[in-house]
Amino acid sequence: MMIVRVSGGLGNQMFQYAFYKYLQKKGYDVLLDINDYSHIEYHNGFELERVFNIKSLYADLNQVKTLAYFKQSLFCKIYRKIFKSELRKKTEITSYSSQQDKIYNKSLYFDGIWQDPIFIAGVEKELKKAFQFSTTNVSKLCLDMKHQIINCNSVSVHVRRGDYLNNKKFGEVCNKEYYVNSMNYMKEKYNNPSFFIFSDDIEWCKENLSFVSNDIRYINFNKGKNSYLDMYLMTLCNHNIIANSTFSWWGAWLNSNTDKQVICPQRWDTTGRDLSLDSWIKM
């Protein structure tokens, strides 16, 4: 038995689910561990089932404890606070190499984010089938925006600030220059592009990006449990300018336009990680 820990917001959950499907396709008996969500608040909680109607196989807490320490236990929290690291059992693994599959023939607990296009490529068809948005309770505002998006040469622009502002690892990557250059590139390449800006800081976008184009529309009405609809709308755009965020990464990846152009940052964070696909343009 193998268990994949799920944590974080929707974008991270989708990468962890992709890794779960990747392991399943290799013939392993795999379960998802979503027990963290009963103890701590990650954005809007565990969203995969609600957003995509996905039914997965889940590990209960006893199964988790046979392979790993429960990260939200008081003991683990005290250990983390004192030693500034996670307490792990020998069966807990934080990295995976497909070239070493033969060593993965025992019960293991996978604790990581698994943000690697290699895993995605291995289960692309399965993910495209699984990640079908639930749109039964979409608001009129969202439906109106959908109509606008599919009836023009639409370009989504994702600007994430909020929790990135005080995070030096992520917050210094996608600056004003990145967005201005990316939008100007789209203007030069395509006729009359309409920019649809998705952001948790619309005021900053208006102050810093409004001069780039006379056709900018701002989306900030999908709140709380409906936040995933921003990703849904991104998938409907002709082209995408993404942030160094898994949320807009998936919005671009799920975009089914065969002629789409995706612009992404040169690097994902200050460590130099790269999550770009070959067809994407780094700006």
XYZ file of C-alpha atoms in Angstrom:
283
model
C 0.000 0.000 0.000
C 1.128 3.550 -0.813
C -0.370 6.762 0.567
C -0.077 10.255 -0.942
C -0.560 13.150 1.457
C -2.835 15.933 0.208
C -2.365 19.470 1.537
C -2.624 23.084 0.450
C -5.074 24.805 -1.878
C -6.747 23.616 -5.056
C -3.712 23.917 -7.358
C -1.518 21.887 -5.001
C -4.263 19.314 -4.527
C -4.445 18.845 -8.292
C -0.689 18.171 -8.519
C -0.889 15.689 -5.647
C -3.872 13.983 -7.262
C -1.921 13.781 -10.530
C 0.924 12.023 -8.703
C -1.615 9.652 -7.127
C -2.935 8.797 -10.618
C 0.647 8.446 -11.884
C 1.405 5.832 -9.216
C -1.900 4.065 -9.876
C -1.089 3.804 -13.570
C 2.185 2.102 -12.660
C 0.148 -0.584 -10.915
C 0.590 0.457 -7.294
C -2.139 0.232 -4.647
C -2.492 3.915 -3.711
C -4.647 5.913 -1.281
C -4.986 9.655 -0.661
C -4.485 11.084 2.824
C -6.779 14.087 3.336
C -6.792 13.951 7.143
C -5.006 17.317 7.444
C -8.180 19.100 6.373
C -10.029 18.043 9.513
C -7.499 19.886 11.678
C -6.286 22.945 9.796
C -7.678 25.388 7.249
C -6.052 25.403 3.800
C -7.749 28.138 1.772
C -11.149 26.533 1.012
C -10.384 23.088 2.409
C -10.281 19.877 0.406
C -11.837 20.821 -2.930
C -11.245 18.057 -5.471
C -14.531 16.224 -4.896
C -16.612 19.395 -4.801
C -14.975 21.115 -7.775
C -14.530 18.127 -10.085
C -16.855 15.422 -8.691
C -13.776 13.218 -8.296
C -14.161 10.038 -6.264
C -10.877 8.726 -4.909
C -9.646 6.068 -2.488
C -8.833 7.558 0.907
C -6.658 6.426 3.784
C -8.039 6.599 7.313
C -5.911 7.932 10.145
C -4.951 4.458 11.372
C -3.607 3.555 7.922
C -1.640 6.800 7.854
C -0.122 6.125 11.270
C 1.202 2.734 10.160
C 3.398 4.472 7.584
C 3.871 8.050 8.820
C 3.502 10.417 11.708
C 0.266 12.393 11.626
C 1.593 15.872 10.904
C -1.124 17.672 12.846
C -0.671 15.737 16.102
C 0.456 17.695 19.162
C 3.687 15.680 19.277
C 4.553 16.560 15.673
C 3.685 20.213 16.164
C 5.986 20.463 19.214
C 8.780 18.656 17.354
C 8.363 20.968 14.347
C 8.497 24.042 16.576
C 11.634 22.939 18.427
C 13.659 21.400 15.593
C 12.242 23.427 12.652
C 11.708 20.236 10.638
C 9.204 17.419 10.176
C 9.325 14.204 12.167
C 9.454 11.263 9.757
C 9.365 7.491 9.754
C 11.536 5.438 7.409
C 8.491 4.797 5.216
C 7.973 8.518 4.579
C 9.409 9.668 1.260
C 9.709 13.232 -0.041
C 11.169 12.640 -3.504
C 10.462 10.185 -6.300
C 12.405 9.026 -9.338
C 10.624 6.979 -12.009
C 14.035 5.502 -12.894
C 14.127 3.761 -9.526
C 10.683 2.153 -9.612
C 12.077 -1.217 -8.619
C 12.840 0.062 -5.112
C 9.237 1.117 -4.555
C 7.864 -2.333 -3.841
C 6.897 -1.783 -0.236
C 4.442 0.332 1.710
C 5.384 4.006 1.530
C 3.966 7.381 2.511
C 4.588 10.171 -0.018
C 4.772 13.619 1.557
C 5.397 16.349 -1.017
C 3.857 18.688 -3.566
C 4.942 16.729 -6.671
C 4.913 19.738 -8.973
C 6.604 18.153 -11.959
C 5.301 18.165 -15.562
C 6.772 14.650 -15.974
C 4.101 13.197 -13.706
C 1.403 15.155 -15.553
C 2.528 13.901 -18.951
C 2.243 10.321 -17.747
C -1.473 10.607 -16.978
C -2.615 13.447 -19.254
C -5.710 11.665 -20.586
C -6.780 10.568 -17.126
C -6.427 14.095 -15.748
C -8.302 15.751 -18.611
C -11.180 13.363 -17.898
C -11.053 13.871 -14.126
C -10.668 17.651 -14.067
C -14.095 18.531 -15.466
C -15.461 21.517 -13.557
C -18.764 21.344 -11.723
C -20.712 24.359 -13.002
C -24.238 23.587 -11.791
C -24.450 26.584 -9.450
C -22.639 29.241 -11.470
C -23.731 32.824 -10.812
C -25.156 35.101 -13.496
C -22.032 37.283 -13.214
C -19.852 34.292 -13.999
C -22.045 33.205 -16.906
C -21.939 36.733 -18.326
C -18.144 36.739 -18.068
C -17.996 33.328 -19.749
C -20.019 34.757 -22.645
C -17.616 37.701 -22.961
C -14.561 35.425 -22.871
C -15.683 33.019 -25.581
C -16.790 35.836 -27.888
C -13.517 37.747 -28.182
C -9.792 37.168 -28.511
C -9.460 36.636 -24.780
C -6.251 36.519 -22.748
C -6.351 35.595 -19.077
C -3.914 37.391 -16.760
C -3.438 35.964 -13.275
C -1.920 38.318 -10.713
C -1.360 36.755 -7.312
C -0.351 39.070 -4.504
C -1.970 38.504 -1.081
C 0.073 35.802 0.658
C 2.959 36.318 -1.813
C 3.672 39.891 -0.738
C 5.647 38.873 2.353
C 7.072 35.711 0.804
C 10.503 36.436 -0.676
C 10.642 32.991 -2.275
C 7.612 33.634 -4.521
C 6.708 37.293 -4.264
C 9.668 38.768 -6.137
C 9.157 36.740 -9.331
C 6.081 38.118 -11.133
C 6.456 41.880 -10.873
C 4.888 44.755 -12.810
C 7.500 44.455 -15.571
C 6.604 40.792 -16.118
C 2.931 41.565 -16.660
C 3.490 44.654 -18.814
C 5.933 42.799 -21.086
C 3.652 39.771 -21.328
C 0.575 41.820 -22.201
C 2.511 43.840 -24.783
C 3.737 40.601 -26.348
C 0.138 39.434 -26.736
C -0.811 42.798 -28.276
C 1.969 42.493 -30.827
C 1.180 38.910 -31.765
C -2.633 38.911 -31.812
C -5.250 41.287 -33.185
C -7.313 43.157 -30.632
C -6.714 40.973 -27.573
C -9.060 41.445 -24.635
C -7.368 41.015 -21.273
C -9.262 39.362 -18.417
C -7.411 40.007 -15.179
C -7.920 37.605 -12.267
C -6.427 38.788 -9.006
C -6.730 39.012 -5.244
C -5.600 42.649 -5.559
C -7.631 44.251 -8.327
C -6.783 47.773 -7.154
C -3.056 47.132 -7.683
C -3.834 45.803 -11.167
C -5.858 48.880 -12.060
C -3.118 51.195 -10.811
C -0.260 49.360 -12.542
C -1.656 47.668 -15.651
C -4.593 49.725 -16.913
C -2.363 51.787 -19.228
C -1.302 48.709 -21.241
C -4.617 48.281 -23.048
C -8.002 49.919 -23.556
C -9.652 46.490 -23.323
C -9.117 45.154 -19.807
C -11.801 43.486 -17.741
C -11.362 42.683 -14.068
C -12.734 39.561 -12.371
C -13.016 39.611 -8.599
C -16.483 38.258 -7.854
C -15.713 34.533 -7.447
C -15.132 34.439 -3.704
C -14.686 31.726 -1.067
C -16.003 28.345 -2.159
C -16.588 29.735 -5.652
C -12.966 30.817 -6.145
C -12.337 27.783 -8.360
C -14.548 29.391 -11.015
C -11.678 31.796 -11.753
C -9.668 28.780 -12.891
C -12.647 27.592 -14.921
C -12.881 30.949 -16.698
C -9.121 30.926 -17.365
C -9.496 27.614 -19.212
C -11.996 29.253 -21.583
C -9.663 32.047 -22.683
C -7.833 31.829 -25.994
C -4.479 32.507 -24.331
C -3.040 32.699 -20.821
C -0.545 34.805 -18.902
C 0.064 32.937 -15.668
C 1.602 33.791 -12.324
C 4.043 31.553 -10.469
C 0.977 29.926 -8.991
C -0.320 26.381 -9.365
C -3.815 27.851 -9.678
C -3.132 29.597 -12.987
C -0.714 26.839 -14.077
C -3.686 24.473 -14.142
C -5.889 27.127 -15.743
C -3.445 27.246 -18.654
C -2.864 23.492 -18.783
C -6.600 22.739 -18.900
C -7.163 25.317 -21.649
C -8.274 23.154 -24.605
C -7.623 25.803 -27.297
C -5.231 24.073 -29.715
C -3.765 27.439 -30.770
C -3.302 28.801 -27.275
C -0.223 30.758 -26.292
C 0.830 30.552 -22.662
C 3.281 32.999 -21.116
C 4.926 32.026 -17.840
C 7.692 33.506 -15.654
C 11.328 32.580 -16.320
C 11.492 30.881 -12.944
C 8.908 29.680 -10.473
C 10.573 30.971 -7.336
C 13.915 32.252 -6.097
C 15.357 28.711 -6.126
C 15.163 28.660 -9.939
C 12.569 25.894 -10.210
C 10.947 25.627 -13.640
C 7.411 24.311 -14.167
C 7.078 25.483 -17.763
C 6.091 23.280 -20.688
C 8.069 23.278 -23.943
C 5.338 25.139 -25.838
C 5.095 27.929 -23.249
C 6.962 31.228 -23.582
C 9.089 32.349 -20.662
C 8.993 36.073 -20.085
